[in-house]
């Protein structure tokens, strides 16, 4: 919520004005206009948010999962009803095209949908008679108060990688969105306010480094989810784990695409151009290096130069014919490097030499080459004849090497693992006790 040109925090089920002494301007990157001012929430206010979340946890964890997910069904309906409005806010504060904003919000909503399956996804397992009359069970229990810290390039989608799973599993959740793009989530939290959740189950604190550090240091926060640049991901992971917390920290990327001579060059160029230049080149799965193999080099160079020359830069909400190509591919300043090698083995060596391991793609018509590539490449997300291999919400959003610090990723079953603790119960009921009833 915005009051007097300033964003409020959402703590304990109510919008609250921060007593922060520092504020930042949030600007529309296309017009440089100031949209709103965002408070840099100080440590003591973060502490208050953690306390209210902890107070809510005792009852929320006892709320049956079938009841908890009813709030997610309502959230999905509200997000669908306000879809266009939220996407416009994302374009205004982030600068991407409206089509891109709608696309990311849709991917976020898909996570709300998957999290409604928590009653099944949270199931444990058991074995009867591990010894005579003794049974063993594995149960999943929520972790407690958990927090997520998110980046500027997907203001709608990335917070929804975490929030739905966290609360459906029975945790209480605190979001610290990017201080560069806090408006989208502020509006989403207006909708969350309409859900009637118990106060404290979800909270929103705005801010930057000091606010993040307060979450990383607070002993009651049990788990930290982070998405952003690699240096900050590494820092957050180190500080959170040093403080005894569970952490999943996704970092940056330098995603390579390999083009073999047998690739469909027209399709490969079109897809790589969209992957490199679309969304202002600001997707963590954007292609930033293309490695051509042997004769693919000259043909690809010519095609991609033509594709790059047709790109235009502008404001994502401007007067563009919605049927024109530019309506879907508007850009701000992307760069694609070209490299050339002679064999697929050399290409894979180049890919694997990189410190990042977020995504790698291959364009080919050879099944054998595709299998070799997916088998040998050291990256968490692989695309075969696909430019942006973004996993669906029911798969983990993977990432290796300097692109991810931790064990369990965002989305799908990994999210359930991350937001629950396993408890193993070994149980015996002697027969003579049973006879008393
Ligand atoms: P960033 O690292 O600057 O900021 C991310 C978050 O960390 C923000 O909420 C910010 O307030 C906080 N932060 C920044 N500096 C901090 C510090 N020193 N101490 C504590 N907290 C700090 O990232 P960004 O510029 O907002 O986002 C772009 C980056 O995110 C790119 O590198 C992109 O590749 C990456 N990204 C990765 C994925 C993925 O899934 N791997 C997805 C989206 C974006």
Short mmCIF file of C-alpha atoms and ligand atoms in Angstrom, two decimals:
data_model
loop_
_atom_site.label_atom_id
_atom_site.label_comp_id
_atom_site.label_asym_id
_atom_site.label_seq_id
_atom_site.Cartn_x
_atom_site.Cartn_y
_atom_site.Cartn_z
CA UNK A 1 0.00 0.00 0.00
CA UNK A 2 1.13 3.52 -0.78
CA UNK A 3 0.46 6.39 1.64
CA UNK A 4 1.62 9.98 1.01
CA UNK A 5 3.96 8.78 -1.75
CA UNK A 6 5.61 6.19 0.50
CA UNK A 7 5.32 2.43 0.54
CA UNK A 8 4.13 0.84 3.78
CA UNK A 9 5.24 -2.46 5.27
CA UNK A 10 2.76 -5.27 5.94
CA UNK A 11 3.33 -6.68 9.41
CA UNK A 12 0.98 -8.72 11.59
CA UNK A 13 -1.93 -8.48 9.15
CA UNK A 14 -1.89 -4.66 8.87
CA UNK A 15 -0.21 -1.99 6.75
CA UNK A 16 2.29 -0.03 8.85
CA UNK A 17 4.32 3.06 8.16
CA UNK A 18 8.03 2.50 8.75
CA UNK A 19 9.92 4.86 11.04
CA UNK A 20 12.95 4.43 8.73
CA UNK A 21 15.22 7.44 8.50
CA UNK A 22 16.32 6.51 4.96
CA UNK A 23 14.16 6.16 1.87
CA UNK A 24 14.97 5.47 -1.78
CA UNK A 25 13.13 6.66 -4.89
CA UNK A 26 11.57 3.95 -7.04
CA UNK A 27 11.76 5.17 -10.64
CA UNK A 28 10.12 4.17 -13.88
CA UNK A 29 13.25 3.24 -15.89
CA UNK A 30 11.64 4.30 -19.17
CA UNK A 31 10.71 7.84 -18.08
CA UNK A 32 12.93 8.38 -15.00
CA UNK A 33 9.75 9.50 -13.19
CA UNK A 34 9.65 8.78 -9.44
CA UNK A 35 6.77 6.37 -8.76
CA UNK A 36 7.03 6.13 -4.99
CA UNK A 37 9.55 6.19 -2.11
CA UNK A 38 10.56 2.96 -0.42
CA UNK A 39 11.62 2.80 3.25
CA UNK A 40 14.85 1.10 4.25
CA UNK A 41 13.30 -0.72 7.18
CA UNK A 42 15.60 -0.73 10.22
CA UNK A 43 16.58 -3.73 12.32
CA UNK A 44 14.09 -3.21 15.17
CA UNK A 45 11.12 -3.15 12.78
CA UNK A 46 12.35 -6.33 11.14
CA UNK A 47 12.50 -7.80 14.64
CA UNK A 48 8.85 -6.84 15.18
CA UNK A 49 7.89 -8.59 11.93
CA UNK A 50 9.75 -11.73 13.00
CA UNK A 51 8.06 -11.70 16.39
CA UNK A 52 4.59 -11.39 14.92
CA UNK A 53 5.38 -14.23 12.48
CA UNK A 54 6.63 -16.41 15.34
CA UNK A 55 3.51 -15.66 17.38
CA UNK A 56 1.31 -16.72 14.44
CA UNK A 57 3.28 -19.92 13.83
CA UNK A 58 1.97 -21.87 16.85
CA UNK A 59 -1.58 -21.84 15.53
CA UNK A 60 -0.80 -21.83 11.78
CA UNK A 61 1.20 -25.06 11.95
CA UNK A 62 -1.82 -26.72 13.60
CA UNK A 63 -4.17 -25.50 10.86
CA UNK A 64 -4.84 -28.52 8.63
CA UNK A 65 -3.12 -28.26 5.22
CA UNK A 66 -6.50 -28.68 3.56
CA UNK A 67 -7.58 -25.43 5.28
CA UNK A 68 -4.28 -23.66 4.59
CA UNK A 69 -4.58 -24.20 0.85
CA UNK A 70 -8.04 -22.61 0.74
CA UNK A 71 -6.22 -19.26 1.10
CA UNK A 72 -4.13 -20.13 -1.97
CA UNK A 73 -7.22 -20.90 -4.05
CA UNK A 74 -8.51 -17.43 -3.09
CA UNK A 75 -5.13 -15.87 -3.87
CA UNK A 76 -5.09 -17.43 -7.33
CA UNK A 77 -8.57 -16.07 -8.05
CA UNK A 78 -7.57 -12.55 -6.94
CA UNK A 79 -4.32 -12.64 -8.93
CA UNK A 80 -6.26 -13.73 -12.03
CA UNK A 81 -8.83 -10.95 -11.51
CA UNK A 82 -6.10 -8.29 -11.14
CA UNK A 83 -3.73 -9.82 -13.69
CA UNK A 84 -3.50 -6.91 -16.18
CA UNK A 85 -3.26 -4.28 -13.45
CA UNK A 86 -0.38 -6.06 -11.68
CA UNK A 87 1.46 -6.68 -14.95
CA UNK A 88 1.26 -2.96 -15.78
CA UNK A 89 2.79 -2.08 -12.40
CA UNK A 90 5.66 -4.47 -13.16
CA UNK A 91 6.31 -2.81 -16.51
CA UNK A 92 6.19 0.64 -14.93
CA UNK A 93 8.74 -0.11 -12.23
CA UNK A 94 10.90 -2.70 -14.00
CA UNK A 95 10.85 -1.56 -17.62
CA UNK A 96 10.11 -4.85 -19.35
CA UNK A 97 7.35 -5.11 -21.95
CA UNK A 98 3.77 -5.74 -20.89
CA UNK A 99 3.91 -9.18 -22.55
CA UNK A 100 6.96 -10.07 -20.47
CA UNK A 101 5.30 -8.80 -17.29
CA UNK A 102 2.22 -10.91 -17.98
CA UNK A 103 4.41 -13.90 -18.75
CA UNK A 104 6.28 -13.72 -15.45
CA UNK A 105 3.11 -13.17 -13.43
CA UNK A 106 1.59 -16.23 -15.09
CA UNK A 107 4.65 -18.30 -14.08
CA UNK A 108 4.25 -16.99 -10.53
CA UNK A 109 0.56 -17.95 -10.42
CA UNK A 110 1.52 -21.45 -11.58
CA UNK A 111 3.48 -21.81 -8.33
CA UNK A 112 0.36 -20.88 -6.35
CA UNK A 113 -1.45 -23.63 -8.26
CA UNK A 114 1.23 -26.25 -7.55
CA UNK A 115 1.34 -25.32 -3.86
CA UNK A 116 -2.38 -26.11 -3.54
CA UNK A 117 -1.27 -29.74 -3.85
CA UNK A 118 0.61 -29.56 -0.53
CA UNK A 119 -1.61 -32.07 1.30
CA UNK A 120 -0.26 -34.71 -1.13
CA UNK A 121 3.19 -33.19 -1.61
CA UNK A 122 3.85 -33.05 2.15
CA UNK A 123 3.09 -36.72 2.71
CA UNK A 124 5.72 -38.71 4.53
CA UNK A 125 6.20 -42.48 4.39
CA UNK A 126 6.11 -45.37 6.82
CA UNK A 127 6.99 -49.03 7.26
CA UNK A 128 5.11 -51.31 9.64
CA UNK A 129 6.93 -53.98 11.63
CA UNK A 130 10.53 -52.82 11.22
CA UNK A 131 10.84 -55.24 14.16
CA UNK A 132 7.95 -57.26 15.61
CA UNK A 133 5.26 -54.81 16.74
CA UNK A 134 7.36 -51.73 15.94
CA UNK A 135 6.46 -49.25 13.20
CA UNK A 136 8.51 -46.41 11.73
CA UNK A 137 7.15 -43.21 10.16
CA UNK A 138 8.67 -40.20 8.45
CA UNK A 139 6.62 -37.03 9.03
CA UNK A 140 7.18 -33.57 7.60
CA UNK A 141 6.75 -30.56 9.86
CA UNK A 142 7.03 -26.86 9.00
CA UNK A 143 10.32 -25.14 9.76
CA UNK A 144 8.93 -22.02 11.50
CA UNK A 145 9.53 -18.41 10.44
CA UNK A 146 11.08 -18.23 6.97
CA UNK A 147 12.12 -15.27 4.81
CA UNK A 148 12.73 -14.59 1.11
CA UNK A 149 14.91 -11.87 -0.45
CA UNK A 150 14.24 -11.26 -4.13
CA UNK A 151 15.86 -9.44 -7.12
CA UNK A 152 14.74 -6.63 -9.43
CA UNK A 153 14.29 -8.49 -12.69
CA UNK A 154 11.17 -10.57 -11.84
CA UNK A 155 9.16 -8.54 -9.28
CA UNK A 156 6.01 -10.68 -9.70
CA UNK A 157 7.26 -14.21 -10.30
CA UNK A 158 10.17 -14.75 -7.94
CA UNK A 159 8.42 -13.91 -4.64
CA UNK A 160 5.78 -16.45 -5.74
CA UNK A 161 8.47 -19.13 -6.07
CA UNK A 162 8.50 -19.10 -2.26
CA UNK A 163 5.45 -17.59 -0.56
CA UNK A 164 2.81 -20.19 -1.60
CA UNK A 165 4.90 -23.25 -0.64
CA UNK A 166 6.12 -21.69 2.60
CA UNK A 167 2.69 -20.96 4.00
CA UNK A 168 1.00 -24.07 2.57
CA UNK A 169 3.62 -26.16 4.44
CA UNK A 170 2.63 -24.37 7.67
CA UNK A 171 5.43 -21.80 7.97
CA UNK A 172 5.06 -18.07 8.58
CA UNK A 173 6.67 -15.98 5.86
CA UNK A 174 8.47 -12.64 5.52
CA UNK A 175 9.22 -11.14 2.10
CA UNK A 176 11.91 -8.53 1.45
CA UNK A 177 11.40 -7.56 -2.21
CA UNK A 178 13.98 -5.69 -4.27
CA UNK A 179 14.08 -2.03 -3.25
CA UNK A 180 14.25 -1.19 -6.98
CA UNK A 181 10.87 -2.81 -7.78
CA UNK A 182 8.78 -3.04 -4.59
CA UNK A 183 5.47 -1.82 -6.07
CA UNK A 184 4.32 -5.06 -7.71
CA UNK A 185 4.47 -7.00 -4.44
CA UNK A 186 2.95 -4.13 -2.49
CA UNK A 187 -0.11 -4.49 -4.75
CA UNK A 188 -0.07 -8.29 -4.43
CA UNK A 189 -0.03 -7.86 -0.65
CA UNK A 190 -3.16 -5.65 -0.94
CA UNK A 191 -4.78 -8.78 -2.38
CA UNK A 192 -3.20 -10.99 0.29
CA UNK A 193 -4.75 -8.66 2.86
CA UNK A 194 -8.17 -9.59 1.44
CA UNK A 195 -7.60 -13.32 2.04
CA UNK A 196 -8.34 -13.18 5.75
CA UNK A 197 -5.18 -15.06 6.71
CA UNK A 198 -4.40 -15.06 10.45
CA UNK A 199 -2.30 -11.94 11.22
CA UNK A 200 1.45 -12.63 11.03
CA UNK A 201 1.33 -15.57 8.62
CA UNK A 202 2.65 -13.39 5.78
CA UNK A 203 4.62 -10.17 6.20
CA UNK A 204 6.33 -7.69 3.89
CA UNK A 205 9.30 -5.58 4.91
CA UNK A 206 10.84 -3.17 2.42
CA UNK A 207 14.49 -2.24 2.42
CA UNK A 208 17.99 -3.06 1.24
CA UNK A 209 21.18 -4.41 2.88
CA UNK A 210 20.43 -3.44 6.49
CA UNK A 211 16.98 -5.03 6.28
CA UNK A 212 18.45 -8.20 4.75
CA UNK A 213 21.16 -8.41 7.41
CA UNK A 214 18.53 -8.08 10.15
CA UNK A 215 16.74 -11.13 8.72
CA UNK A 216 20.00 -13.07 8.33
CA UNK A 217 20.97 -12.40 11.95
CA UNK A 218 17.62 -12.88 13.69
CA UNK A 219 17.75 -16.18 15.61
CA UNK A 220 14.03 -16.87 15.11
CA UNK A 221 14.26 -16.86 11.30
CA UNK A 222 14.88 -20.53 10.46
CA UNK A 223 15.29 -20.47 6.66
CA UNK A 224 16.35 -17.96 4.01
CA UNK A 225 15.50 -18.07 0.30
CA UNK A 226 17.49 -15.68 -1.88
CA UNK A 227 17.62 -14.83 -5.57
CA UNK A 228 20.00 -12.20 -6.96
CA UNK A 229 23.58 -11.70 -8.10
CA UNK A 230 26.24 -14.31 -7.26
CA UNK A 231 28.38 -12.19 -4.92
CA UNK A 232 25.34 -11.32 -2.80
CA UNK A 233 24.00 -14.90 -3.03
CA UNK A 234 27.31 -16.18 -1.67
CA UNK A 235 27.32 -13.57 1.09
CA UNK A 236 23.72 -14.32 2.10
CA UNK A 237 24.36 -18.07 2.06
CA UNK A 238 27.50 -17.73 4.22
CA UNK A 239 25.91 -15.40 6.75
CA UNK A 240 22.63 -17.31 6.98
CA UNK A 241 24.28 -20.72 7.39
CA UNK A 242 26.85 -19.34 9.84
CA UNK A 243 23.84 -18.26 11.89
CA UNK A 244 22.48 -21.81 11.79
CA UNK A 245 19.79 -21.25 9.18
CA UNK A 246 18.78 -23.35 6.22
CA UNK A 247 19.50 -21.40 3.00
CA UNK A 248 18.80 -21.67 -0.72
CA UNK A 249 20.55 -18.89 -2.67
CA UNK A 250 20.28 -18.55 -6.44
CA UNK A 251 22.90 -16.35 -8.09
CA UNK A 252 23.73 -14.89 -11.49
CA UNK A 253 24.53 -16.55 -14.76
CA UNK A 254 26.36 -16.35 -18.06
CA UNK A 255 24.31 -18.78 -20.11
CA UNK A 256 25.90 -20.38 -23.18
CA UNK A 257 24.13 -21.78 -26.23
CA UNK A 258 25.90 -24.17 -28.60
CA UNK A 259 24.87 -24.26 -32.27
CA UNK A 260 25.88 -27.32 -34.29
CA UNK A 261 26.12 -27.26 -38.11
CA UNK A 262 23.06 -29.54 -38.39
CA UNK A 263 20.81 -27.10 -36.47
CA UNK A 264 17.79 -25.49 -38.12
CA UNK A 265 19.58 -22.15 -38.44
CA UNK A 266 16.49 -20.01 -38.91
CA UNK A 267 14.76 -21.43 -35.84
CA UNK A 268 17.97 -21.34 -33.78
CA UNK A 269 18.60 -17.68 -34.64
CA UNK A 270 15.04 -16.62 -33.87
CA UNK A 271 15.04 -18.40 -30.51
CA UNK A 272 18.54 -17.24 -29.52
CA UNK A 273 17.72 -13.64 -30.49
CA UNK A 274 14.65 -13.72 -28.25
CA UNK A 275 16.61 -15.34 -25.44
CA UNK A 276 19.48 -12.83 -25.64
CA UNK A 277 17.67 -9.62 -26.46
CA UNK A 278 14.17 -10.20 -25.01
CA UNK A 279 13.31 -8.90 -21.52
CA UNK A 280 16.16 -6.38 -21.93
CA UNK A 281 18.62 -9.28 -21.61
CA UNK A 282 17.70 -9.28 -17.92
CA UNK A 283 16.51 -12.84 -17.49
CA UNK A 284 18.74 -15.05 -15.38
CA UNK A 285 18.22 -17.59 -18.17
CA UNK A 286 19.07 -15.15 -20.98
CA UNK A 287 21.60 -16.39 -23.53
CA UNK A 288 24.76 -14.34 -23.21
CA UNK A 289 27.27 -16.46 -25.17
CA UNK A 290 26.69 -18.40 -28.38
CA UNK A 291 29.30 -21.01 -29.30
CA UNK A 292 29.10 -22.08 -32.93
CA UNK A 293 30.69 -25.33 -34.04
CA UNK A 294 32.51 -25.69 -37.37
CA UNK A 295 30.44 -24.56 -40.42
CA UNK A 296 27.67 -23.21 -38.16
CA UNK A 297 29.89 -20.16 -37.53
CA UNK A 298 29.46 -18.02 -40.63
CA UNK A 299 25.77 -18.86 -41.20
CA UNK A 300 24.82 -18.05 -37.61
CA UNK A 301 26.85 -14.82 -37.56
CA UNK A 302 24.99 -13.49 -40.56
CA UNK A 303 21.53 -14.48 -39.25
CA UNK A 304 22.08 -13.09 -35.74
CA UNK A 305 23.48 -9.78 -37.03
CA UNK A 306 20.27 -9.32 -39.06
CA UNK A 307 18.13 -10.24 -36.05
CA UNK A 308 20.01 -7.76 -33.82
CA UNK A 309 19.63 -4.95 -36.35
CA UNK A 310 15.82 -5.18 -36.21
CA UNK A 311 15.59 -4.70 -32.44
CA UNK A 312 14.27 -1.46 -30.94
CA UNK A 313 14.50 0.04 -27.47
CA UNK A 314 11.67 1.89 -25.76
CA UNK A 315 9.03 2.10 -23.02
CA UNK A 316 7.23 -1.16 -22.39
CA UNK A 317 3.76 0.47 -22.28
CA UNK A 318 4.22 2.74 -25.39
CA UNK A 319 2.18 2.93 -28.55
CA UNK A 320 3.18 -0.22 -30.27
CA UNK A 321 0.87 -2.21 -32.50
CA UNK A 322 0.16 -5.32 -30.35
CA UNK A 323 0.33 -7.50 -33.49
CA UNK A 324 3.81 -6.27 -34.43
CA UNK A 325 6.92 -8.24 -33.52
CA UNK A 326 8.30 -5.43 -31.37
CA UNK A 327 5.30 -5.71 -29.02
CA UNK A 328 6.68 -8.96 -27.70
CA UNK A 329 10.41 -8.40 -27.85
CA UNK A 330 11.15 -4.84 -26.70
CA UNK A 331 14.64 -4.50 -25.20
CA UNK A 332 16.89 -2.14 -23.20
CA UNK A 333 20.55 -3.07 -23.73
CA UNK A 334 21.38 -6.74 -24.19
CA UNK A 335 24.70 -8.12 -25.36
CA UNK A 336 25.40 -11.44 -27.06
CA UNK A 337 29.00 -12.64 -27.41
CA UNK A 338 29.89 -15.00 -30.24
CA UNK A 339 32.54 -17.72 -29.92
CA UNK A 340 33.61 -20.30 -32.45
CA UNK A 341 35.05 -23.83 -32.05
CA UNK A 342 35.52 -26.88 -34.30
CA UNK A 343 33.84 -29.74 -32.38
CA UNK A 344 31.04 -30.38 -29.90
CA UNK A 345 33.65 -31.63 -27.39
CA UNK A 346 35.42 -28.26 -27.55
CA UNK A 347 32.06 -26.50 -27.16
CA UNK A 348 31.24 -28.54 -24.06
CA UNK A 349 34.71 -27.77 -22.64
CA UNK A 350 34.03 -24.04 -23.10
CA UNK A 351 30.62 -24.37 -21.43
CA UNK A 352 32.05 -26.32 -18.50
CA UNK A 353 34.98 -23.94 -18.01
CA UNK A 354 32.59 -21.16 -16.94
CA UNK A 355 32.19 -20.48 -13.24
CA UNK A 356 28.39 -20.24 -13.61
CA UNK A 357 26.09 -23.20 -14.18
CA UNK A 358 22.58 -21.82 -14.50
CA UNK A 359 21.57 -22.89 -18.00
CA UNK A 360 23.11 -24.24 -21.21
CA UNK A 361 21.33 -24.91 -24.50
CA UNK A 362 22.07 -26.81 -27.69
CA UNK A 363 20.62 -26.39 -31.17
CA UNK A 364 20.89 -29.55 -33.28
CA UNK A 365 18.89 -32.12 -35.19
CA UNK A 366 21.04 -34.97 -33.82
CA UNK A 367 19.64 -37.01 -30.93
CA UNK A 368 23.09 -38.39 -30.16
CA UNK A 369 24.59 -34.90 -29.88
CA UNK A 370 21.68 -33.81 -27.68
CA UNK A 371 22.16 -36.77 -25.34
CA UNK A 372 25.90 -36.16 -25.10
CA UNK A 373 25.27 -32.49 -24.32
CA UNK A 374 22.70 -33.05 -21.57
CA UNK A 375 24.84 -35.83 -20.09
CA UNK A 376 28.15 -33.94 -19.98
CA UNK A 377 27.27 -30.29 -19.47
CA UNK A 378 27.66 -28.89 -15.95
CA UNK A 379 24.57 -26.70 -15.63
CA UNK A 380 21.34 -26.96 -13.69
CA UNK A 381 18.93 -26.19 -16.55
CA UNK A 382 19.43 -27.62 -20.04
CA UNK A 383 17.60 -26.64 -23.22
CA UNK A 384 17.60 -28.68 -26.40
CA UNK A 385 16.38 -26.51 -29.30
CA UNK A 386 14.94 -24.18 -26.61
CA UNK A 387 16.27 -20.70 -25.82
CA UNK A 388 15.08 -20.02 -22.26
CA UNK A 389 14.80 -23.36 -20.48
CA UNK A 390 12.70 -22.10 -17.56
CA UNK A 391 11.39 -25.09 -15.58
CA UNK A 392 7.66 -25.32 -14.92
CA UNK A 393 6.48 -24.74 -11.36
CA UNK A 394 6.30 -28.49 -10.63
CA UNK A 395 10.04 -28.89 -11.41
CA UNK A 396 12.86 -27.35 -9.37
CA UNK A 397 14.41 -24.16 -10.74
CA UNK A 398 17.88 -25.63 -10.72
CA UNK A 399 21.32 -24.02 -10.96
CA UNK A 400 24.87 -25.31 -10.36
CA UNK A 401 28.30 -23.91 -9.48
CA UNK A 402 28.34 -20.13 -8.83
CA UNK A 403 24.71 -19.90 -9.90
CA UNK A 404 23.42 -21.62 -6.76
CA UNK A 405 24.45 -22.00 -3.14
CA UNK A 406 22.56 -24.59 -1.13
CA UNK A 407 20.96 -27.98 -1.71
CA UNK A 408 17.27 -27.56 -2.40
CA UNK A 409 16.04 -25.25 -5.14
CA UNK A 410 12.93 -23.13 -5.55
CA UNK A 411 9.63 -24.59 -6.83
CA UNK A 412 8.00 -28.00 -6.82
CA UNK A 413 9.13 -30.86 -4.57
CA UNK A 414 12.38 -29.10 -3.68
CA UNK A 415 10.30 -26.28 -2.15
CA UNK A 416 8.47 -28.81 0.03
CA UNK A 417 11.79 -30.30 1.13
CA UNK A 418 13.15 -26.84 1.91
CA UNK A 419 10.14 -25.67 3.88
CA UNK A 420 9.75 -28.82 6.00
CA UNK A 421 11.82 -30.69 8.56
CA UNK A 422 11.77 -34.46 8.48
CA UNK A 423 10.89 -36.21 11.71
CA UNK A 424 11.29 -39.98 12.00
CA UNK A 425 9.14 -41.73 14.59
CA UNK A 426 9.77 -45.29 15.79
CA UNK A 427 6.70 -46.52 17.63
CA UNK A 428 5.85 -49.54 19.77
CA UNK A 429 2.63 -50.34 21.57
CA UNK A 430 3.15 -53.45 23.73
CA UNK A 431 0.30 -55.92 23.39
CA UNK A 432 -0.40 -56.03 27.09
CA UNK A 433 -1.14 -52.25 27.12
CA UNK A 434 -3.61 -52.67 24.29
CA UNK A 435 -5.52 -55.34 26.28
CA UNK A 436 -6.47 -52.66 28.83
CA UNK A 437 -8.81 -51.02 26.27
P1 LIG B 1 21.19 -8.13 -6.21
O1 LIG B 1 22.07 -9.23 -5.75
O2 LIG B 1 21.78 -6.77 -6.35
O3 LIG B 1 19.94 -7.94 -5.19
C1 LIG B 1 19.10 -9.02 -4.84
C2 LIG B 1 18.54 -8.77 -3.45
O4 LIG B 1 19.62 -8.69 -2.50
C3 LIG B 1 17.78 -7.46 -3.31
O5 LIG B 1 16.60 -7.70 -2.56
C4 LIG B 1 18.74 -6.53 -2.57
O6 LIG B 1 18.07 -5.63 -1.73
C5 LIG B 1 19.58 -7.48 -1.76
N1 LIG B 1 20.97 -7.03 -1.62
C6 LIG B 1 21.73 -6.40 -2.55
N2 LIG B 1 22.98 -6.18 -2.07
C7 LIG B 1 23.02 -6.71 -0.83
C8 LIG B 1 24.04 -6.82 0.17
N3 LIG B 1 25.26 -6.33 -0.03
N4 LIG B 1 23.73 -7.41 1.34
C9 LIG B 1 22.50 -7.92 1.57
N5 LIG B 1 21.50 -7.85 0.64
C10 LIG B 1 21.75 -7.25 -0.53
O7 LIG B 1 20.50 -8.63 -7.57
P2 LIG B 1 19.60 -7.80 -8.59
O8 LIG B 1 20.44 -6.83 -9.34
O9 LIG B 1 18.37 -7.31 -7.90
O10 LIG B 1 19.11 -8.99 -9.55
C11 LIG B 1 19.78 -9.38 -10.73
C12 LIG B 1 20.66 -10.60 -10.49
O11 LIG B 1 19.84 -11.69 -10.06
C13 LIG B 1 21.35 -11.07 -11.75
O12 LIG B 1 22.65 -11.46 -11.43
C14 LIG B 1 20.53 -12.28 -12.18
O13 LIG B 1 21.25 -13.24 -12.95
C15 LIG B 1 20.14 -12.85 -10.85
N6 LIG B 1 18.97 -13.71 -10.93
C16 LIG B 1 19.15 -15.05 -10.76
C17 LIG B 1 18.07 -15.91 -10.87
C18 LIG B 1 18.24 -17.39 -10.70
O14 LIG B 1 17.26 -18.10 -10.65
N7 LIG B 1 19.45 -17.90 -10.60
C19 LIG B 1 16.78 -15.39 -11.13
C20 LIG B 1 16.64 -14.00 -11.27
C21 LIG B 1 17.75 -13.17 -11.16
#
